[in-house]
Coordinates of C-alpha atoms in Angstrom, one line a residue:
X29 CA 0.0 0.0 0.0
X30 CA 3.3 2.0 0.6
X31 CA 4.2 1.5 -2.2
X32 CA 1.9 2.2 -4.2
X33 CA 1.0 5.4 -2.8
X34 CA 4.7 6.4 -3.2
X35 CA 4.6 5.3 -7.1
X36 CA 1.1 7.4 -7.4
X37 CA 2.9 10.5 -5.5
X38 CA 5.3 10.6 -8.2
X39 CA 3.4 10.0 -11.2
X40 CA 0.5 12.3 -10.6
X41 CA 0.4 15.7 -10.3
X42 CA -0.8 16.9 -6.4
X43 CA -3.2 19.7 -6.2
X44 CA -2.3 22.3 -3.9
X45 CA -4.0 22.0 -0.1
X46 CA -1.3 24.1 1.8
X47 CA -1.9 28.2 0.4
X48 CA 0.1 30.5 2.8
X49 CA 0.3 27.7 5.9
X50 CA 4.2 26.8 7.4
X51 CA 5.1 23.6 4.8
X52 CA 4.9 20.3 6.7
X53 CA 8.5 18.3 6.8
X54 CA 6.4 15.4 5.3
X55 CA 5.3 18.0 2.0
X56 CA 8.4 18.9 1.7
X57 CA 9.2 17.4 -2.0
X58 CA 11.3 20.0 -3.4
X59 CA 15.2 19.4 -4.3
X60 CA 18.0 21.8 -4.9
X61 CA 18.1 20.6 -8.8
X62 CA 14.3 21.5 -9.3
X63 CA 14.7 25.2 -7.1
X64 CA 17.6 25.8 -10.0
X65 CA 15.3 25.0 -12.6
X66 CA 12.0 27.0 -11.6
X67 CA 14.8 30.4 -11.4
X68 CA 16.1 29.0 -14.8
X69 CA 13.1 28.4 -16.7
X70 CA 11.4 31.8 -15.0
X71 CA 14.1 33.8 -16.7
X72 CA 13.5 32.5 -20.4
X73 CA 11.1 34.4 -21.4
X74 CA 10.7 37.1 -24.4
X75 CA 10.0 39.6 -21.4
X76 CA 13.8 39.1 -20.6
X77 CA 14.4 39.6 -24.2
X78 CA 12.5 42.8 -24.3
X79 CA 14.6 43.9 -20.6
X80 CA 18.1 43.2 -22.0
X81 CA 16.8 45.1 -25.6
X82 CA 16.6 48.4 -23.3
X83 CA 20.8 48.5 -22.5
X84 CA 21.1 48.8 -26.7
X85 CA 17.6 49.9 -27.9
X86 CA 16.6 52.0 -25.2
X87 CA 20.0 53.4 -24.1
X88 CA 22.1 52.9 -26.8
X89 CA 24.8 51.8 -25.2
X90 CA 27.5 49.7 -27.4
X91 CA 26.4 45.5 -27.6
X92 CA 29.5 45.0 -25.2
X93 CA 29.1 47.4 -22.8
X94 CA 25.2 46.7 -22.6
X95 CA 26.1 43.1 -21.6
X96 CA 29.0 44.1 -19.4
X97 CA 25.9 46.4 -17.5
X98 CA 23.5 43.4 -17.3
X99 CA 25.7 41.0 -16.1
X100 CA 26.9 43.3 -13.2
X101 CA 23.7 44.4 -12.3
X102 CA 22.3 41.0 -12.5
X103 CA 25.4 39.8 -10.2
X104 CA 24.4 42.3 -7.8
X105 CA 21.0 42.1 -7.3
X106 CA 20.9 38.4 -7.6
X107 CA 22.6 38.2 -4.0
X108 CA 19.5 39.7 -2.4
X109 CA 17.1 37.5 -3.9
X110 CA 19.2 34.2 -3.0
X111 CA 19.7 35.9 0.4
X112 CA 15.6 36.2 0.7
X113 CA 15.5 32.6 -0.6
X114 CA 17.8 31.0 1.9
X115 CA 15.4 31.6 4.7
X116 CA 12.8 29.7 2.9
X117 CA 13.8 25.6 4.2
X118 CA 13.9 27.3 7.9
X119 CA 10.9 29.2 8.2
X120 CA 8.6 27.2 5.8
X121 CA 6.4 30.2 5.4
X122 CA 5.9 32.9 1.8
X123 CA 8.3 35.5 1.9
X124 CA 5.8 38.2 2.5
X125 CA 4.4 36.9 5.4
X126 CA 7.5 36.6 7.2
X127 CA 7.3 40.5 6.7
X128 CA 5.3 40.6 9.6
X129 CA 8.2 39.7 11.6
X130 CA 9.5 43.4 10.6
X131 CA 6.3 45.2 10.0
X132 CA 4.1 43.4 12.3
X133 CA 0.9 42.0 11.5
X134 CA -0.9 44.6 9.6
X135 CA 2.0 46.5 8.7
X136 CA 2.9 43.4 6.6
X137 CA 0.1 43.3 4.9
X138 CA 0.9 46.6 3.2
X139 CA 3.6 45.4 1.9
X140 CA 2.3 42.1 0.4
X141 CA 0.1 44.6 -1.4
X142 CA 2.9 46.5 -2.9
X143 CA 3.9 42.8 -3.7
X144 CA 0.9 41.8 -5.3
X145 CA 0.8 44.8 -7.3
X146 CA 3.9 44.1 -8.9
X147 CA 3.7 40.2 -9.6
X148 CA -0.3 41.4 -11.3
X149 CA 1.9 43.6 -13.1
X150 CA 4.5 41.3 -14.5
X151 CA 1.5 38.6 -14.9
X152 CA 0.4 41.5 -17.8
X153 CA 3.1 42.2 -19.2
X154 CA 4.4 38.8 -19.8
X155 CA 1.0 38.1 -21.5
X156 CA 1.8 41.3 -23.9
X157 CA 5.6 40.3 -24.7
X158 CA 3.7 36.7 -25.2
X159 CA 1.1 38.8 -27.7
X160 CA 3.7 40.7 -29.4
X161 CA 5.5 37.4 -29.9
X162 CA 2.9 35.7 -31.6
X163 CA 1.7 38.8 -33.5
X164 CA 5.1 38.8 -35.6
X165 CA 4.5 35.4 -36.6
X166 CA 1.2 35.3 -37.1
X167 CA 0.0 39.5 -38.1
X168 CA -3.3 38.7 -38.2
X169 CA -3.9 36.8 -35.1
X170 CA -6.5 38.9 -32.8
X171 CA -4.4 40.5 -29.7
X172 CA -6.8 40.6 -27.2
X173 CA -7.6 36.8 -28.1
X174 CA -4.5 35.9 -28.0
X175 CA -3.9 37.4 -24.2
X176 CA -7.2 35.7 -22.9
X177 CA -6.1 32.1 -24.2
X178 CA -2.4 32.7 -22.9
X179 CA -3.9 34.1 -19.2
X180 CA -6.2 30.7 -19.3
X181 CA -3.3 28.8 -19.2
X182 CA -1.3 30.5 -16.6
X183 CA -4.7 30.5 -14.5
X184 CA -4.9 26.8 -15.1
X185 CA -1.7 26.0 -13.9
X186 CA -1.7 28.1 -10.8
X187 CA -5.0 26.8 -9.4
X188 CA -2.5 23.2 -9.4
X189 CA -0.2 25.0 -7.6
X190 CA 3.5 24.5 -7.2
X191 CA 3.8 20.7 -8.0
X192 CA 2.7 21.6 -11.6
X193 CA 4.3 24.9 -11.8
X194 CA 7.1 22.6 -10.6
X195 CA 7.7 19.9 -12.9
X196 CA 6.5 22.4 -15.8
X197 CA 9.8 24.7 -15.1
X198 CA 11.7 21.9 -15.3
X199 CA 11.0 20.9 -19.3
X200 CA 11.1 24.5 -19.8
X201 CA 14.1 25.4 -18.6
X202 CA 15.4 22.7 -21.3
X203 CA 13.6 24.0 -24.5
X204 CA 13.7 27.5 -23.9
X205 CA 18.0 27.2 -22.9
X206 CA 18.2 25.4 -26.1
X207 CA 16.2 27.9 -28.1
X208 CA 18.6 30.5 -27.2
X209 CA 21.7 29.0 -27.0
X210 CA 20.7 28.3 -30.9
X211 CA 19.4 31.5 -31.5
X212 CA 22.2 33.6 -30.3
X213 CA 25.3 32.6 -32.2
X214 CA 23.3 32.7 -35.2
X215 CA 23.1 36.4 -34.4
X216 CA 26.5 36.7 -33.5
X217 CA 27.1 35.6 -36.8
X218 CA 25.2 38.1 -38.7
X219 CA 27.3 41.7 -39.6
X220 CA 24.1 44.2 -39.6
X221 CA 23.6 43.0 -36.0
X222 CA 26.9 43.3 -34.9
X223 CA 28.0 46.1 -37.1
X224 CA 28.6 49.2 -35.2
X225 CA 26.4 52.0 -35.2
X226 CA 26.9 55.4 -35.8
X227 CA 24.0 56.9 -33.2
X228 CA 25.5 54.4 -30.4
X229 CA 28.1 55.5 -27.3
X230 CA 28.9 54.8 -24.2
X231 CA 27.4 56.7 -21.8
X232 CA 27.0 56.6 -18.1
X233 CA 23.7 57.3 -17.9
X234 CA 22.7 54.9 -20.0
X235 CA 25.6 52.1 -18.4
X236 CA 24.3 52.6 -15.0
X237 CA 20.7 52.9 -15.9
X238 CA 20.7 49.4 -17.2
X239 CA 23.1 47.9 -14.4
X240 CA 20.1 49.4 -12.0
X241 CA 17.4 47.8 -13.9
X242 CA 19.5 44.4 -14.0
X243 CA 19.6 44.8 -9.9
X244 CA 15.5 45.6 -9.8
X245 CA 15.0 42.3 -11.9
X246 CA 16.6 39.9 -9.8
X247 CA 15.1 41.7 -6.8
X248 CA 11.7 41.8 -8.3
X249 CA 12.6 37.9 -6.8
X250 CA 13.3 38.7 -3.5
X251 CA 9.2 38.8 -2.4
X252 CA 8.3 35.3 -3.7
X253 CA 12.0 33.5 -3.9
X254 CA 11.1 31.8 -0.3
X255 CA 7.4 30.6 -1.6
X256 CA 9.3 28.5 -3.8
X257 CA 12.0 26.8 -1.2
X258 CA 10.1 26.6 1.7
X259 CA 9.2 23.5 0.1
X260 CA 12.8 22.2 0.2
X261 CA 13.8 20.1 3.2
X262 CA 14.7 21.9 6.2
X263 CA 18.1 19.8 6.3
X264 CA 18.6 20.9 2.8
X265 CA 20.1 23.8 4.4
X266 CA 20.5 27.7 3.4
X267 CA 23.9 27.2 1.3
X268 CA 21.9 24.7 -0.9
X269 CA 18.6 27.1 -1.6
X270 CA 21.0 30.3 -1.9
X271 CA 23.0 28.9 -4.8
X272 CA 20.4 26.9 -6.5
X273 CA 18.6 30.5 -6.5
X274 CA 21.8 32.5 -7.3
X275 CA 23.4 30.5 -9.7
X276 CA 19.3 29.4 -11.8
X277 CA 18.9 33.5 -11.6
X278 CA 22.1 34.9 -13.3
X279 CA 23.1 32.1 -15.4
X280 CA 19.9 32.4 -17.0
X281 CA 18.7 36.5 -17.0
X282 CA 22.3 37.3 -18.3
X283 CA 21.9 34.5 -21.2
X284 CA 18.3 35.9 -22.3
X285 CA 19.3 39.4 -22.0
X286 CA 22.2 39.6 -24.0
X287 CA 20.1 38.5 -26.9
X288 CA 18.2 40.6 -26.0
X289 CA 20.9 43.2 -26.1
X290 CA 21.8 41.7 -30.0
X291 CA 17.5 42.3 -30.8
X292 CA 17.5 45.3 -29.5
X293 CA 20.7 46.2 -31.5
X294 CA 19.1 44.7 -34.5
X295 CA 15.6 46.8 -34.3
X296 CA 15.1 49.2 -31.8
X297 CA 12.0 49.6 -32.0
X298 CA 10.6 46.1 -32.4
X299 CA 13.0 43.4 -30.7
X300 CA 11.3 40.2 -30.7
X301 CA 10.7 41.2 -34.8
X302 CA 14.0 40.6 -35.6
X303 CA 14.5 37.2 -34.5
X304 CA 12.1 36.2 -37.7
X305 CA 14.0 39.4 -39.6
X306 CA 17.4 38.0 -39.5
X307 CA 16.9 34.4 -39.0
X308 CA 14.2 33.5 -41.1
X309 CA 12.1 30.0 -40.0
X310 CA 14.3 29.1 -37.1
X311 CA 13.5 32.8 -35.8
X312 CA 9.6 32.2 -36.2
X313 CA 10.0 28.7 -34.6
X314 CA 11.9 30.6 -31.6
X315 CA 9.0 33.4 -31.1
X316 CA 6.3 30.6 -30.8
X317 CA 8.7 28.6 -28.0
X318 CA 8.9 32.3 -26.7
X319 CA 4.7 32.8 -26.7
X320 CA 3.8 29.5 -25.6
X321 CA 6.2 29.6 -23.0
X322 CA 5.3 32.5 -21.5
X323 CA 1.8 31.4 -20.8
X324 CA 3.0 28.5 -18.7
X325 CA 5.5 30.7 -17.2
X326 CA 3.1 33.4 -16.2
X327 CA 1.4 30.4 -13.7
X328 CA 4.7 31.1 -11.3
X329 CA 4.1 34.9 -11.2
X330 CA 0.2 34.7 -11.2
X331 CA 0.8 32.1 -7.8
X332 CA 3.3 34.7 -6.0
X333 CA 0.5 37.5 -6.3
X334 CA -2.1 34.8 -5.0
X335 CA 0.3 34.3 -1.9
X336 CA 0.5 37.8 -1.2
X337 CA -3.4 38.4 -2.2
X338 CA -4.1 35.5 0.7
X339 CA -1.3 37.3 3.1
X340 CA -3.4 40.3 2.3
X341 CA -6.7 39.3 2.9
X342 CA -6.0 37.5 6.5
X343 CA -4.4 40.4 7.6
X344 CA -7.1 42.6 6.8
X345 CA -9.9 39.9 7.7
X346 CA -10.7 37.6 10.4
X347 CA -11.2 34.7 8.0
X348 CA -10.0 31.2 7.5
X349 CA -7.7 30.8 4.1
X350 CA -8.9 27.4 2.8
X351 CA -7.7 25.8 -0.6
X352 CA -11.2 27.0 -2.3
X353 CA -9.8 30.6 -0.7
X354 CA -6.4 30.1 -2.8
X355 CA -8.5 28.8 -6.2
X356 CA -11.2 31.9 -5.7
X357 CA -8.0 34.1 -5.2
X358 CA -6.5 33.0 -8.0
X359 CA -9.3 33.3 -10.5
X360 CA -10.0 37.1 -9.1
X361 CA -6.5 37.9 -9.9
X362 CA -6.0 35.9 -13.2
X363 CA -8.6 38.4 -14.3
X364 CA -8.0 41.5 -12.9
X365 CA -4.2 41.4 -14.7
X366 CA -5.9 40.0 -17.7
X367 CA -7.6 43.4 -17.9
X368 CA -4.3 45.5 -17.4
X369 CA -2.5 43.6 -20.2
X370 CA -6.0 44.2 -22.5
X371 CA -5.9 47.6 -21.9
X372 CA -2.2 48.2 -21.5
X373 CA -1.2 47.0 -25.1
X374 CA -0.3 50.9 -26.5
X375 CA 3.7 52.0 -25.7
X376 CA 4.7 48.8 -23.6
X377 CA 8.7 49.5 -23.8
X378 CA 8.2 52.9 -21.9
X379 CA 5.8 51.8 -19.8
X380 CA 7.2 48.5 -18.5
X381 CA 11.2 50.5 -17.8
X382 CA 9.3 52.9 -16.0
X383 CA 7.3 50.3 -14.0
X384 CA 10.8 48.2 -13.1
X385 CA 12.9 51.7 -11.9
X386 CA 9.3 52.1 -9.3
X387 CA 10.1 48.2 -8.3
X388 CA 12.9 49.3 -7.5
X389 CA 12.4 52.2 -5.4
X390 CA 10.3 50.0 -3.4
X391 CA 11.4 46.9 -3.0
X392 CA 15.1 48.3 -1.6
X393 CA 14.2 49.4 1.8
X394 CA 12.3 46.3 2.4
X395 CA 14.7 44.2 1.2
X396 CA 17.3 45.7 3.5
X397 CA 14.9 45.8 6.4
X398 CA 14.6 41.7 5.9
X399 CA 17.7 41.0 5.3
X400 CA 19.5 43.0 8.3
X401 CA 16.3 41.5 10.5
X402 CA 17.2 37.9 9.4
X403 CA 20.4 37.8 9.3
X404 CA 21.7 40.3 12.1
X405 CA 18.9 40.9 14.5
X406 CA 17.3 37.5 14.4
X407 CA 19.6 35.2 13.0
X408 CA 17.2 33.6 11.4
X409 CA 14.8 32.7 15.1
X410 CA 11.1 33.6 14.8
X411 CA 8.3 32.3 16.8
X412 CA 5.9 31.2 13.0
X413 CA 3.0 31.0 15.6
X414 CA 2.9 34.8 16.4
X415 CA 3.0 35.5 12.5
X416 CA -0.6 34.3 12.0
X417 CA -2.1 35.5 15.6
X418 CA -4.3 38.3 14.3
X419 CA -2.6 40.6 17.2
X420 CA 0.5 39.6 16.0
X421 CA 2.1 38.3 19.2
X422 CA 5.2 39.3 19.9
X423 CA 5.6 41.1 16.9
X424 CA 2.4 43.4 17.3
X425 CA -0.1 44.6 14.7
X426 CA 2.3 47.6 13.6
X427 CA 5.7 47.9 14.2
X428 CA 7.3 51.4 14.3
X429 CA 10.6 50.2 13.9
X430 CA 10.0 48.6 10.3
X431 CA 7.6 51.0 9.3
X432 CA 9.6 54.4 10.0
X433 CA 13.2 53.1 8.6
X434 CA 11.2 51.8 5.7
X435 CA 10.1 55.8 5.1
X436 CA 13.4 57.0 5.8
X437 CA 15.2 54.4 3.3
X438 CA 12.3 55.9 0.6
X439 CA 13.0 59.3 1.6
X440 CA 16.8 59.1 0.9
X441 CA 16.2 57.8 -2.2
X442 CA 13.9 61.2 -3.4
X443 CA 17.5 62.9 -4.0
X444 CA 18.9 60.5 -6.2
X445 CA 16.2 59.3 -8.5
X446 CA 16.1 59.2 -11.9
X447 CA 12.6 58.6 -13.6
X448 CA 11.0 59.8 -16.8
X449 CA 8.0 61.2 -14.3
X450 CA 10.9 62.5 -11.5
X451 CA 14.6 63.4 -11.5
X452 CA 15.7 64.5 -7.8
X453 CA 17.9 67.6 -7.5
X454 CA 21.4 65.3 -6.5
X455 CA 21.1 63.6 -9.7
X456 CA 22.0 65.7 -12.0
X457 CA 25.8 66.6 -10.8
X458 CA 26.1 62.9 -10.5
X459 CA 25.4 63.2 -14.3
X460 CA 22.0 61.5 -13.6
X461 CA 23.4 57.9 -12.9
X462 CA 20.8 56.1 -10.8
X463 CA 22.2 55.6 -7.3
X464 CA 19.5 56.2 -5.6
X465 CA 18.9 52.2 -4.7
X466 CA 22.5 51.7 -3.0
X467 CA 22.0 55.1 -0.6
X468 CA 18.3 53.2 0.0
X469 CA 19.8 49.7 1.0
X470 CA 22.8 51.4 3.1
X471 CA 20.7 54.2 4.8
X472 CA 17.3 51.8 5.4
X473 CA 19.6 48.7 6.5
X474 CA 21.2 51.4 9.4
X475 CA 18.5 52.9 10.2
X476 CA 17.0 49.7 10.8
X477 CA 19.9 48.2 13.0
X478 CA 20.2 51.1 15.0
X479 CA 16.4 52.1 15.8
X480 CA 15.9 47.8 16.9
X481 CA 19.1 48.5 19.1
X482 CA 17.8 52.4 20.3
X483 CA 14.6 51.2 21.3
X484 CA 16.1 47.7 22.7
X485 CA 13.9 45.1 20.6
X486 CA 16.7 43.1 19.3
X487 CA 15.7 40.1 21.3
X488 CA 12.3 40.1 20.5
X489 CA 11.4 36.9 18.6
X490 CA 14.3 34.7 19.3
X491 CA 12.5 32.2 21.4
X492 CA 12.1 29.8 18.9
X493 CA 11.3 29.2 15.3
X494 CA 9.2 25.9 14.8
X495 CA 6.3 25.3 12.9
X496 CA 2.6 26.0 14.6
X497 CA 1.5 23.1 16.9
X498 CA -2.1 23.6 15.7
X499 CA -3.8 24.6 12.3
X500 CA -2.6 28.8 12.3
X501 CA -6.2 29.9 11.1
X502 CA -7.9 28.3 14.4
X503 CA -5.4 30.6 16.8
X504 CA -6.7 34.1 18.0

């Protein structure tokens, strides 16, 4: 009987019963190889493409420095995430609820909204780079018909939850790496792509622009890289889920963007056309892996905004999350983001680069708050229980620690930014290179260490860190 239920587990996809609770050691069916591949096969998508076009399309920086931008940038940010990701085996809880620990109960909750936010937003915009994709292929395909049937599919997949999304990362990782690792020499190979170009030169806005937006898309990661290996093994260990994470999200962001980078080169104004422009039938075969792919892709980001929209709704309600919760939750928000992408199809490039430099804005004084409150303050011990009391136990409803070096990382940032909607006054004698994110981390991350020690918290929390005796949802 063993037995067989052992050869059923792993022939059969398992529907997903566990939403936003701490991951039972007996659930936990993850494996360094198959973390590597989600972060892999998550990164090859035309959205990548369309990121990595911006260093020579958008910028026009030089094909070599443009990579030499995306890989450092890419480098950088991709510690954070695999930071956030190594607490994932030990606490066995989504990364945004452990943001209580820092915020407190409610106070998390805010930012899992900022999370959701984004992930709804990349969950549209895949499904337009998807679109796009198919549209140069196939001109006369309806858009909007194409984004519904695309959005079905991520839905589809996320209401399975991660077994599927799982196990479908894997294969993908394998055809999409082999797509471009065919596609790209082929480029390489062709002069007009490679030539240089008279209206291209280095610049340092342009250099450091792109090396900013390389950090903001690995740490566009760091709010759902733990919902992903809280499912590994707790004796797995952090080493083992931070370079599984580190090593899936570089390898593979710097691989898709630098074609990207040779695209964007190649047409400016239309990247994914130029795979079909310059490389006839194997380009067209390469944009439908591309749209197809994305759809299944999309199920990862669509279930990181349903973890967040289920963080968000027991924080704000006394209500029990249930799995029919998660699958109502996830239908709600398959929908909502298939209405952005619908009506969001007009001047994407602008749009989305102006959508990743807010990410990023954002997402650096939380992710410093975390990380210092992990790794320094906490060292990793937190009592899960009082993370799902609704008075947040020891870590209170709102906690004014969190919350105030959270404003004052945002505030030091106003100086230094450089948007298309906002350029603060510091950033022009820098010659507008976006630095604004390292003053955030530095200034939030001390901030944070020295209000906890100020106001003498630093040992709040650090009576233990095991998983909820009884169901979370039944405690007060």
């Amino acid at each position: 009987m063993n037995q067989q239920t052992q050869v059923a587990s792993t022939t059969f996809v398992k529907f997903e019963q566990e939403h936003i609770l701490p991951i039972p050691e007996t659930k936990r069916t993850g494996t360094p190889w198959s973390l590597f591949a989600i972060w892999v096969g998550l990164n090859m998508m035309p959205l990548a493409v369309v990121t990595g076009a911006v260093a020579s399309g958008g910028y026009g920086l030089p094909i070599g420095w443009s990579i030499v931008a995306i890989l450092v940038g890419n480098v950088i940010g991709a510690i954070g995430a695999a930071l956030h990701a190594a607490q994932g085996p030990h606490l066995g809880i989504p990364q945004m609820l452990q943001a209580r620990a820092q915020f407190g109960y409610q106070g998390g909750g805010l930012f899992a909204i900022i999370a959701l936010v984004m992930f709804l937003g990349f969950f549209a915009s895949i499904l337009i780079v998807a679109k796009d994709s198919l549209a140069v292929v196939f001109p006369e395909v309806n858009g909007s018909l194409a984004i519904l049937v695309f959005a079905a599919i991520g839905v589809v997949l996320c209401v399975f939850g991660y077994d599927l999304l799982r196990r479908t990362m894997v294969y993908l990782s394998v055809l999409i790496g082999v797509t471009v690792a065919i596609t790209m020499p082929l480029l390489w190979l062709k002069p007009d792509v490679t030539a240089p170009r008279a209206d291209v030169a280095f610049s340092y806005e342009g250099f450091f622009g792109m090396l900013a937006i390389g950090i903001v898309w690995q740490l566009a990661y760091a709010p759902y890289v733990s919902d992903y290996t809280r499912y590994l093994p707790k004796k797995t260990g952090p080493k083992s889920a931070f370079w599984s994470t580190y090593l899936g999200l570089v390898g593979s962001s710097v691989f898709v963007m630098a074609l990207g980078v040779l695209l964007g080169a190649a047409n400016p104004n239309n990247p994914l056309a130029a795979l079909s422009d310059h490389l006839g039938w194997i380009g067209i075969i390469a944009l439908i892996i591309f749209a197809v792919s994305s759809a299944l892709i999309n199920g990862v980001e669509l279930y990181c905004a349903v973890m967040n929209a289920l963080t968000v709704l027991q924080s704000s309600f006394r209500m029990t999350v249930t799995t029919s919760t998660r699958v109502v939750t996830t239908l709600v928000c398959g929908a909502v983001a298939t209405l952005v992408a619908l009506l969001g199809q007009g001047d994407f490039m602008a749009t989305f680069e102006s959508f990743l430099l807010l990410l990023l804005y954002v997402l650096i004084p939380w992710s410093a708050i975390n990380l210092a409150d992990y790794f320094i303050i906490r060292r990793g011990h937190y009592v899960v229980v009082d993370l799902f009391a609704r008075d947040g136990g020891q870590y209170g409803r709102w906690n004014r620690v969190g919350l105030t070096s959270y404003a004052i990382g945002l505030a030091a940032q106003l100086p230094f930014m450089v948007t298309p909607l906002f350029t603060g006054p510091l950033a022009a004698p820098l010659r507008n290179l976006d630095l604004a994110w390292l003053i955030g981390f530095v200034v939030t991350g001390v901030a944070y260490l020295l209000m906890v020690r100020l106001t003498n918290t630093a040992g709040a929390g650090t009576a233990g860190s095991e998983l909820p005796l009884t169901p979370p949802a039944a405690r007060p």
